[in-house]
N, CA and C of each residue as an Amber inpcrd file, in Angstrom:
protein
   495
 -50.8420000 -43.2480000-106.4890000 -51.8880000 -43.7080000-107.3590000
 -53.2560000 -43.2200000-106.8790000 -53.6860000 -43.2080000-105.5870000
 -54.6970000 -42.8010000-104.8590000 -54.9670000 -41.1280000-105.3610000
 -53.6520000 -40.2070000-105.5020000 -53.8990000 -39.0430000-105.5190000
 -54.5570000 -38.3890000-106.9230000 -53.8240000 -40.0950000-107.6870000
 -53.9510000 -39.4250000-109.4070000 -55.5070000 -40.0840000-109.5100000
 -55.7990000 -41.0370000-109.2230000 -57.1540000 -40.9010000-108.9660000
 -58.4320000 -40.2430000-108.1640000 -57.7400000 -39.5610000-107.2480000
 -58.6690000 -38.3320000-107.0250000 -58.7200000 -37.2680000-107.9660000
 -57.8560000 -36.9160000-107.9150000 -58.0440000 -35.4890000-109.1610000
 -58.3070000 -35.9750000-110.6940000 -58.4000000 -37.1150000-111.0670000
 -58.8160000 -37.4020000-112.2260000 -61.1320000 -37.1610000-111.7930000
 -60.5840000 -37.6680000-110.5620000 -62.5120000 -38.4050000-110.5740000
 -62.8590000 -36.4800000-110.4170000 -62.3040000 -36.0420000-109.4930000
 -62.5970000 -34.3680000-109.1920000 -62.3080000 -33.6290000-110.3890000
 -61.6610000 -33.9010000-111.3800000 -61.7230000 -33.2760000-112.4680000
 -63.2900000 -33.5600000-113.1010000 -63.3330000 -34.6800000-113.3470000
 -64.1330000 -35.8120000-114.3970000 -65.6370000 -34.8240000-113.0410000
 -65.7940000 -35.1820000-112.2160000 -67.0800000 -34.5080000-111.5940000
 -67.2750000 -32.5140000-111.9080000 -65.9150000 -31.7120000-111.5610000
 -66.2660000 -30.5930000-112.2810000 -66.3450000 -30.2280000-113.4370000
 -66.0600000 -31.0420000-114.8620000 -66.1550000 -30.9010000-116.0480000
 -67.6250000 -31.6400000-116.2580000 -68.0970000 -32.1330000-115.4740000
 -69.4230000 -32.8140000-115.8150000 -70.9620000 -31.8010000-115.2560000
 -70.0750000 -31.1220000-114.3270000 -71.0440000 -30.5150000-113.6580000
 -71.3060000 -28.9070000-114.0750000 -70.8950000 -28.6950000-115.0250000
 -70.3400000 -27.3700000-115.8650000 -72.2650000 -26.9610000-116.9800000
 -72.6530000 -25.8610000-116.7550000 -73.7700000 -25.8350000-117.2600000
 -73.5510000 -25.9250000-118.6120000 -74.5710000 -26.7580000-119.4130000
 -74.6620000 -27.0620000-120.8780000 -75.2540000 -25.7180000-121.4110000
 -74.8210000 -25.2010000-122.0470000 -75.4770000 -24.2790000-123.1090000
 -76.4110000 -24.6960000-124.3260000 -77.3040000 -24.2410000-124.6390000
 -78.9380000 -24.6210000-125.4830000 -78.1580000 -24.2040000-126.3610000
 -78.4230000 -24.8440000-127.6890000 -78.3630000 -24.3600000-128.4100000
 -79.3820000 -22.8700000-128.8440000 -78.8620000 -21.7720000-129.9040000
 -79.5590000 -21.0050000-130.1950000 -80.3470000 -21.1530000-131.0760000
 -82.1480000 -20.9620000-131.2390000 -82.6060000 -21.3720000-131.8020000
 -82.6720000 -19.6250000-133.2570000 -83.0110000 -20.1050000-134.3560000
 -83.2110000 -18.6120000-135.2550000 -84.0380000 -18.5210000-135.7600000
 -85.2550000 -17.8620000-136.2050000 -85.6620000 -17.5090000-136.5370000
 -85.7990000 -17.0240000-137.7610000 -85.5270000 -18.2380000-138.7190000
 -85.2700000 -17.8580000-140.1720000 -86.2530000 -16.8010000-140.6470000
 -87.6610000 -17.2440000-140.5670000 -88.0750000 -16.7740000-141.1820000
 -88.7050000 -15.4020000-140.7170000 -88.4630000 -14.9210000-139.6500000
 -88.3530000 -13.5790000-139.3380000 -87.2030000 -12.6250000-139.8690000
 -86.0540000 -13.5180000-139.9310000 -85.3260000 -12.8910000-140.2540000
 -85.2910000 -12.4080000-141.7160000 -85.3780000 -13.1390000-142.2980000
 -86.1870000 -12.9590000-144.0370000 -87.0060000 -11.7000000-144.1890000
 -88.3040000 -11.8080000-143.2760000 -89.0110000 -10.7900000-143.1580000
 -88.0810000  -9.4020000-143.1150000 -87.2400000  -9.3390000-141.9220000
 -86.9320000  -8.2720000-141.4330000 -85.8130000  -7.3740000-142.9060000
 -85.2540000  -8.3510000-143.6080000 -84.6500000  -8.2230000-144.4240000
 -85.3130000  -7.8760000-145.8860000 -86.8030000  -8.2080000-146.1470000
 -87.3130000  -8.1850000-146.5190000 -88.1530000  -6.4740000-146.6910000
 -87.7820000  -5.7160000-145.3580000 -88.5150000  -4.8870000-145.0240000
 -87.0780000  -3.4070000-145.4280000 -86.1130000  -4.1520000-144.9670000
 -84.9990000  -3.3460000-145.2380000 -84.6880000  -3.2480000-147.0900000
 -85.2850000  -4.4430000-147.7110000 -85.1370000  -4.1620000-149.3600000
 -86.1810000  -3.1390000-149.5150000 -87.7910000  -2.9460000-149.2670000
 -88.6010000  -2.4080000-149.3590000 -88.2270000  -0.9230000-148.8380000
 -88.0360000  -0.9660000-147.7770000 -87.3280000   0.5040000-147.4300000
 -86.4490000   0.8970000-148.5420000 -85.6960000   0.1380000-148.9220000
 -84.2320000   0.7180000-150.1470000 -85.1800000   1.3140000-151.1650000
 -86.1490000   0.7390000-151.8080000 -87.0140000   0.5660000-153.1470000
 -87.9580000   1.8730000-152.8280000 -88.4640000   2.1170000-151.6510000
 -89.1870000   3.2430000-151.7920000 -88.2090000   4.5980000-151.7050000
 -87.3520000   4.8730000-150.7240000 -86.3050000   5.4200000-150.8860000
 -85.8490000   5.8190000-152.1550000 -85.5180000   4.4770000-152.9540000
 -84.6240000   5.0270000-154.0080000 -85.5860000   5.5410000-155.3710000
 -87.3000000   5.0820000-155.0820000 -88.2340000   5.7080000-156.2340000
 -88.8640000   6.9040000-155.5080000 -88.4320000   7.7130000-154.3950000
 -88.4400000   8.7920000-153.7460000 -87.6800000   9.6770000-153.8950000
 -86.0730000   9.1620000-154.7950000 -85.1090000  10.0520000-154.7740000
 -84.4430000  10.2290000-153.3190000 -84.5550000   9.8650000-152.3260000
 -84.2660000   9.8380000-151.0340000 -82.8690000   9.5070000-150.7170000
 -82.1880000   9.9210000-151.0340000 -80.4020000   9.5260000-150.4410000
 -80.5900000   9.4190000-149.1030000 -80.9930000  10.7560000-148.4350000
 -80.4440000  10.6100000-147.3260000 -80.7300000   8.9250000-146.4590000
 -81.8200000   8.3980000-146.7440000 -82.4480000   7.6380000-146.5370000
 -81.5620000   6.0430000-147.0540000 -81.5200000   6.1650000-148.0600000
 -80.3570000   4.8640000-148.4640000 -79.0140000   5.0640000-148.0180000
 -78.7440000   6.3730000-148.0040000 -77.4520000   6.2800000-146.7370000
 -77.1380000   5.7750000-145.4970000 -78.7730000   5.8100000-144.7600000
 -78.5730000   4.9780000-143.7010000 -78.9260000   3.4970000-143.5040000
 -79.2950000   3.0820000-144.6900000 -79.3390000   1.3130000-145.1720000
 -78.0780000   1.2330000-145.2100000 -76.8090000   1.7710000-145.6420000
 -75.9830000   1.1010000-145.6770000 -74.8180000   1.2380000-144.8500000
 -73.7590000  -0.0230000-144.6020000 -72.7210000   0.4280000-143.5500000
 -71.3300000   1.2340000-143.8740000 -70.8810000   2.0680000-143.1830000
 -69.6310000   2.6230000-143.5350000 -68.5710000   1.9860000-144.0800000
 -68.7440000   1.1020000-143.7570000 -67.4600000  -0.0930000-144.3890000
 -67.6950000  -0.6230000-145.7500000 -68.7790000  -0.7750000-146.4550000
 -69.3750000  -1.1350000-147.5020000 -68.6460000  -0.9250000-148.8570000
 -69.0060000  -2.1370000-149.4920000 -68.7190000  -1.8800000-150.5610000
 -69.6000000  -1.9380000-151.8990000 -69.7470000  -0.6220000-152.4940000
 -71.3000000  -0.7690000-153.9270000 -70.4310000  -0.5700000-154.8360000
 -70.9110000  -1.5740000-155.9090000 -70.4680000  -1.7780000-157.2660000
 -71.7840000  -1.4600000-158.5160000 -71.3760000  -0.5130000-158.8520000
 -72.1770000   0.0550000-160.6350000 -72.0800000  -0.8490000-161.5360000
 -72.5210000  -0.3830000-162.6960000 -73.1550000  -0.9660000-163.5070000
 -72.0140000  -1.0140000-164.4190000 -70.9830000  -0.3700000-164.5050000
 -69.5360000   0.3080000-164.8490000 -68.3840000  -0.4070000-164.1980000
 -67.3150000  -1.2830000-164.5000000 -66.4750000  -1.7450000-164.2000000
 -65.5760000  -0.9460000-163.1610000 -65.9790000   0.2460000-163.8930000
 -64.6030000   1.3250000-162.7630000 -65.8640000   2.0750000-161.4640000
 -66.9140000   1.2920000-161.4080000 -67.3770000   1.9230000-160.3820000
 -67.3860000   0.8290000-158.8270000 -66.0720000   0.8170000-158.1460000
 -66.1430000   0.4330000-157.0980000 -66.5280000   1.3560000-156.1640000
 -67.2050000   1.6090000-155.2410000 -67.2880000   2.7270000-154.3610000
 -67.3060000   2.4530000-152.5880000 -67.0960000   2.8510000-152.3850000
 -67.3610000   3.5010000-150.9490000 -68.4640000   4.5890000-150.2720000
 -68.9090000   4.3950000-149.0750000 -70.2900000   4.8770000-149.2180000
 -70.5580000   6.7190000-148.9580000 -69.2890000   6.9770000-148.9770000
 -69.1970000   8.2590000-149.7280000 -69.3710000   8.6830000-151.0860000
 -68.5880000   7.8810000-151.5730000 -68.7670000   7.9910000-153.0860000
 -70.1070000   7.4660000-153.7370000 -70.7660000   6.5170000-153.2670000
 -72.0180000   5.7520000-153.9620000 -73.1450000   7.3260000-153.4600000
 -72.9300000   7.3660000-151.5530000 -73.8740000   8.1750000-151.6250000
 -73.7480000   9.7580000-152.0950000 -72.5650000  10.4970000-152.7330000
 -72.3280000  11.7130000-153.1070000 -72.5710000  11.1860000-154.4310000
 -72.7830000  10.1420000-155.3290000 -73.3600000   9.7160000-156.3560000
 -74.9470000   9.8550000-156.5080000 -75.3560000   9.4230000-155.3540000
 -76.7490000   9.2430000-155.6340000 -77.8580000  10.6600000-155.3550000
 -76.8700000  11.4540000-154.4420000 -77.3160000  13.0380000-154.3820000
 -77.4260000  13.4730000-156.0400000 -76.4500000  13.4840000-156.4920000
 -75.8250000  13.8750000-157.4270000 -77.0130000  13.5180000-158.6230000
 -77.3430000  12.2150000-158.7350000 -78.0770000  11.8700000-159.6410000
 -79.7230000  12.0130000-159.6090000 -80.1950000  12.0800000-158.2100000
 -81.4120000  12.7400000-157.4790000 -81.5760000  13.9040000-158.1080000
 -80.6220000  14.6810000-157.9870000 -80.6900000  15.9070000-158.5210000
 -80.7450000  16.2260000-159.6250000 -80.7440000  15.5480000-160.8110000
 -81.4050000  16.0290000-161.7050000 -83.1080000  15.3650000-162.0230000
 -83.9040000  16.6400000-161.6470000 -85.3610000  16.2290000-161.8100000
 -85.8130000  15.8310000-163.1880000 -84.7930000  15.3940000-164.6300000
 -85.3940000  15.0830000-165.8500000 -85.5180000  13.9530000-165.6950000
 -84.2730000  13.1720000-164.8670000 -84.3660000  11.7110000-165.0170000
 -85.4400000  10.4550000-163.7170000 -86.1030000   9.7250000-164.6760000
 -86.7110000   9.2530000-163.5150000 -86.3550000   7.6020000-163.3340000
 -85.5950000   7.6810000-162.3790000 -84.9040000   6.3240000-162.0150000
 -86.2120000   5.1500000-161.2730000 -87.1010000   5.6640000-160.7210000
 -87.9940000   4.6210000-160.5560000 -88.2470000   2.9770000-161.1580000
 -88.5560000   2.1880000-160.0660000 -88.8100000   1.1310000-160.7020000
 -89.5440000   0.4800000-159.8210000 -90.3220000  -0.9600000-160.4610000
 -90.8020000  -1.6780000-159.6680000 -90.1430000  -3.7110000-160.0640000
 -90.1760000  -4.4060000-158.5140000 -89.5660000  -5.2910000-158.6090000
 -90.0700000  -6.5090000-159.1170000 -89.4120000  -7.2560000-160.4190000
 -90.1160000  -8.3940000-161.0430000 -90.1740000  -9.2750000-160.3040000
 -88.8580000  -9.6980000-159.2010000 -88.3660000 -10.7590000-158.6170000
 -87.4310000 -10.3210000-157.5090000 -87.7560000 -10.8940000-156.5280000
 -86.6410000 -10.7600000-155.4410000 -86.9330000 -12.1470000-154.4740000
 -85.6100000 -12.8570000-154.3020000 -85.2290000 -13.7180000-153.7830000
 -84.1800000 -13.1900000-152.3820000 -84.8760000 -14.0180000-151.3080000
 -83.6400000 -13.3990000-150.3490000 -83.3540000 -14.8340000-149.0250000
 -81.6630000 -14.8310000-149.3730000 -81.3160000 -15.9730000-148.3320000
 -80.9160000 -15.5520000-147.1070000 -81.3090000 -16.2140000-146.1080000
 -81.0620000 -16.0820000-144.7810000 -79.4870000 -17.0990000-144.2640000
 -78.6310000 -16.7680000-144.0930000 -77.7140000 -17.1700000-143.6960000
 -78.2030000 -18.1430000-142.0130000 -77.3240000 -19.6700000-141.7910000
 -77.9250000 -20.2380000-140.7220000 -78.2700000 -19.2780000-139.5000000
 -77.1630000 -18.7840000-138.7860000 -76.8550000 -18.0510000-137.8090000
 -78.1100000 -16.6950000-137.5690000 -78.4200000 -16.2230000-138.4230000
 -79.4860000 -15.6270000-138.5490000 -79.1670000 -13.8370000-138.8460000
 -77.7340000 -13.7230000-139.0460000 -76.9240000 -12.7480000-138.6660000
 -76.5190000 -12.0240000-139.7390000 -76.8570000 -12.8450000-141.1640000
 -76.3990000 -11.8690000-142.7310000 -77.3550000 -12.7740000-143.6660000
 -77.4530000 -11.7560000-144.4020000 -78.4760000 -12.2360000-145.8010000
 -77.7270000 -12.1690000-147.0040000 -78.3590000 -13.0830000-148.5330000
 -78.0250000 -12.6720000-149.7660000 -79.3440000 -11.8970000-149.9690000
 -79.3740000 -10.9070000-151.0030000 -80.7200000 -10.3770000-151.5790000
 -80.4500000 -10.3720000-152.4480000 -81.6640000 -10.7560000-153.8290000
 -81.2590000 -10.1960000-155.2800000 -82.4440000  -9.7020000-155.7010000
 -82.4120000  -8.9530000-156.5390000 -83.6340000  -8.0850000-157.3500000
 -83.5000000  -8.4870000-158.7500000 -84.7490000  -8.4530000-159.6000000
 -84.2880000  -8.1700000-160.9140000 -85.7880000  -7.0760000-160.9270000
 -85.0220000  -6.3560000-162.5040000 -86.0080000  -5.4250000-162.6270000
 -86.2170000  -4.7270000-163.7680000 -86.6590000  -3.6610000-164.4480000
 -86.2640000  -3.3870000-165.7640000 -86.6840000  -1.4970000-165.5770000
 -85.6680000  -1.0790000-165.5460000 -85.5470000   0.4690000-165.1960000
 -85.1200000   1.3960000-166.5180000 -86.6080000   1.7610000-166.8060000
 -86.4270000   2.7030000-167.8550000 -85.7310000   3.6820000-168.4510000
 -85.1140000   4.2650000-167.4090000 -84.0390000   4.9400000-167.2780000
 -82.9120000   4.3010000-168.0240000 -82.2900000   3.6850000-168.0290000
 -81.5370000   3.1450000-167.8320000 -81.0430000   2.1000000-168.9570000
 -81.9700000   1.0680000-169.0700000 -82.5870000   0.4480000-170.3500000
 -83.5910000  -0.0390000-170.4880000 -84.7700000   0.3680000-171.3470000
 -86.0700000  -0.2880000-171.6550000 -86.0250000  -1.6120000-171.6900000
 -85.0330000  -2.2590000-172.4170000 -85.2010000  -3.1500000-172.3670000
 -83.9640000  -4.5980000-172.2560000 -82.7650000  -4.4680000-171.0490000
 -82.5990000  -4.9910000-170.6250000 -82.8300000  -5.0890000-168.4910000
 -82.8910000  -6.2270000-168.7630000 -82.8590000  -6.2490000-167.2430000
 -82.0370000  -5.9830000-166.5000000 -82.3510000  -5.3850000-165.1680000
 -81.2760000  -5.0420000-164.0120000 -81.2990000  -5.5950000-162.9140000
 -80.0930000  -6.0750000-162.0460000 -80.0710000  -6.9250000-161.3550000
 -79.5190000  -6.0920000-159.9950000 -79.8750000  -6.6010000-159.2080000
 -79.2160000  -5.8820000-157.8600000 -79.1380000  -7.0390000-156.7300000
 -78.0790000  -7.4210000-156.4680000 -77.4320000  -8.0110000-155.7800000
 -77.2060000  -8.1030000-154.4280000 -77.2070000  -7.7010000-153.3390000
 -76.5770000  -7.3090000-151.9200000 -76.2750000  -7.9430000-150.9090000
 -75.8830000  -7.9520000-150.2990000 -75.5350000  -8.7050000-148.7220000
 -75.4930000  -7.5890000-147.5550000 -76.8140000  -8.0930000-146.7770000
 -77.1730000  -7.3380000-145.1030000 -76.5310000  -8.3080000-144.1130000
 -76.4050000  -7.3110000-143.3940000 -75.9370000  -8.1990000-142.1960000
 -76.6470000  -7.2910000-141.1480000 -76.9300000  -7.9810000-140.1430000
 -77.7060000  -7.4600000-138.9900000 -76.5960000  -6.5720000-138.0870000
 -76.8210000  -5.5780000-137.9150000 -75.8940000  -4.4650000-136.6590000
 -77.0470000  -3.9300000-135.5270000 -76.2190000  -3.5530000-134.7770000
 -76.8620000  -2.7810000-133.6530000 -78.1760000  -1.7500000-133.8980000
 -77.7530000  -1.0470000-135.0950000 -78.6680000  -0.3410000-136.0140000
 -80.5010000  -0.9790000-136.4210000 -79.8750000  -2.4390000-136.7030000
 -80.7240000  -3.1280000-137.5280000 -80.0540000  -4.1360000-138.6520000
 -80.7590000  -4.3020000-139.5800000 -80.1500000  -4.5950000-140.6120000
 -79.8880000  -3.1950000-141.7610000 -78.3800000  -3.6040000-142.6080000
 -77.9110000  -2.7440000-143.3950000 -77.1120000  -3.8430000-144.2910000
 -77.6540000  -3.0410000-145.3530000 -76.3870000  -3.4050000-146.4560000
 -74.7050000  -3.0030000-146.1920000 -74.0630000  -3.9690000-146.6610000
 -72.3470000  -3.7250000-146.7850000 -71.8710000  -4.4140000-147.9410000
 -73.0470000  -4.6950000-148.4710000 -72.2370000  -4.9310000-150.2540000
 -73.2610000  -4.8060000-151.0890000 -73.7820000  -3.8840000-151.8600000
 -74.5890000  -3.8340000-153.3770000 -73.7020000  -3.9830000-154.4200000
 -74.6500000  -4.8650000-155.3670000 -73.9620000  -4.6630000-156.9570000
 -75.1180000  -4.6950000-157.7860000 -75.1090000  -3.5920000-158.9090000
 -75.9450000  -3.3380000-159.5720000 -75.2820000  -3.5420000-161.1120000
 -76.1010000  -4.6860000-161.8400000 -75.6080000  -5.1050000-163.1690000
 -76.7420000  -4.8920000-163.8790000 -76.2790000  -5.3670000-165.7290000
 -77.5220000  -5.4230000-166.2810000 -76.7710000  -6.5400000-166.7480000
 -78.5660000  -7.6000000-167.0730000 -78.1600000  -8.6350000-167.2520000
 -79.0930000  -9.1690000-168.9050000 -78.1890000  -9.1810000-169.4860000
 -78.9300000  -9.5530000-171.0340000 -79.6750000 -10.9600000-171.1020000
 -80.4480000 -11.0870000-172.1880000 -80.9460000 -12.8350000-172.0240000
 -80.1330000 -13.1610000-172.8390000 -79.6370000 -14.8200000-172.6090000
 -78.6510000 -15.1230000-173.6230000 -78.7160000 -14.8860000-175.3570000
 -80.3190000 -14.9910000-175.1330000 -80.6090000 -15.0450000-176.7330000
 -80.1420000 -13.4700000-177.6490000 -80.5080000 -12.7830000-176.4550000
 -79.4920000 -11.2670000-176.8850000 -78.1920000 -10.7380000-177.4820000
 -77.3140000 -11.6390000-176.5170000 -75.9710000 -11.5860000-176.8520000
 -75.1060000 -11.6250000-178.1890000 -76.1250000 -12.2620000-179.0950000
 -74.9570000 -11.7710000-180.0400000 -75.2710000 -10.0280000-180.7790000
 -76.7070000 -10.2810000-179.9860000 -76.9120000  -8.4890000-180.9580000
 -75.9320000  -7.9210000-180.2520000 -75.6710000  -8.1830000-179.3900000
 -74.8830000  -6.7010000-178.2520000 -73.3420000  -7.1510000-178.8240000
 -73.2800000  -8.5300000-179.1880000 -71.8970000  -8.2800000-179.4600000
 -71.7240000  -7.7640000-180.6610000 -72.7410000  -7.5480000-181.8440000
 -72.5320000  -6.6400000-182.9890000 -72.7150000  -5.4500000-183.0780000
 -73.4860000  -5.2720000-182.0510000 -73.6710000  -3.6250000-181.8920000
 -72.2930000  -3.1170000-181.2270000 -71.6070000  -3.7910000-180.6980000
 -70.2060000  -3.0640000-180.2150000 -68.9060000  -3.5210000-181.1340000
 -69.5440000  -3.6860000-181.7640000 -68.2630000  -4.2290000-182.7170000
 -68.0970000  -2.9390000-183.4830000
């Protein structure tokens, strides 16, 4: 009995004596910023025509979704897309942002971003939405998921559903 009460109390003293770890504190709102700086980078980039440049916003693993149901891509394909579409000097994809909202995940370690916007190109006059999720890497922060929609106002919807009828 003596023995099981030593090694209980010698347990109970080295589990007590074990350094506490702090919690980590984050820095939301830097992190916002920093994420903030990585949308701005995308936006000048992409009204620069700049691939090479949004190629390295995003991660190899990634996944970007078009405006097109059958456009899942990979960041080969998004970025041999966006060469592709750079290259023709008639079209001017430029835009500027109505709205952008961006959440900081607790941990401090991935973001939501959304854009809305209205890109002439594209359609005068519905809106476009861009979607993404960064996550912080060694790099910095990078995107590993865009989705780019257009998003009608409800009051729209039935024109669009007669116009495709």
């Amino acid at each position: 009995m003596k023995n099981l009460f030593l090694i209980v109390f010698v347990a109970a003293i080295v589990f007590a004596c074990q350094p506490k770890s702090q919690p980590v504190v984050v820095d939301l709102a830097a992190a916002k910023a920093e994420v903030n700086t990585l949308m701005e980078t995308y936006l000048t980039a992409w009204n620069a025509k700049d691939a090479k440049t949004l190629a390295s916003l995003i991660t190899d693993d990634g996944l970007y979704c078009g405006t097109d149901p059958s456009e899942l891509m990979d960041k080969k394909t998004v970025t041999d897309g966006w060469t592709m579409a750079f290259a023709d000097s008639t079209m001017n994809y430029a835009y500027t942002v109505d709205k952008r909202e961006i959440r900081v995940v607790s941990d401090g370690n991935s973001a939501i971003a959304m854009e809305q916007f209205t890109m002439k190109a594209i359609s005068p006059k519905i809106l476009a939405r861009l979607v993404s999720h960064a996550v912080k890497t060694d790099d910095g922060w990078k995107f590993d998921f865009i989705s780019w929609s257009l998003i009608p106002k409800n009051e729209d919807l039935g024109k669009l559903y007669k116009a495709l009828e």
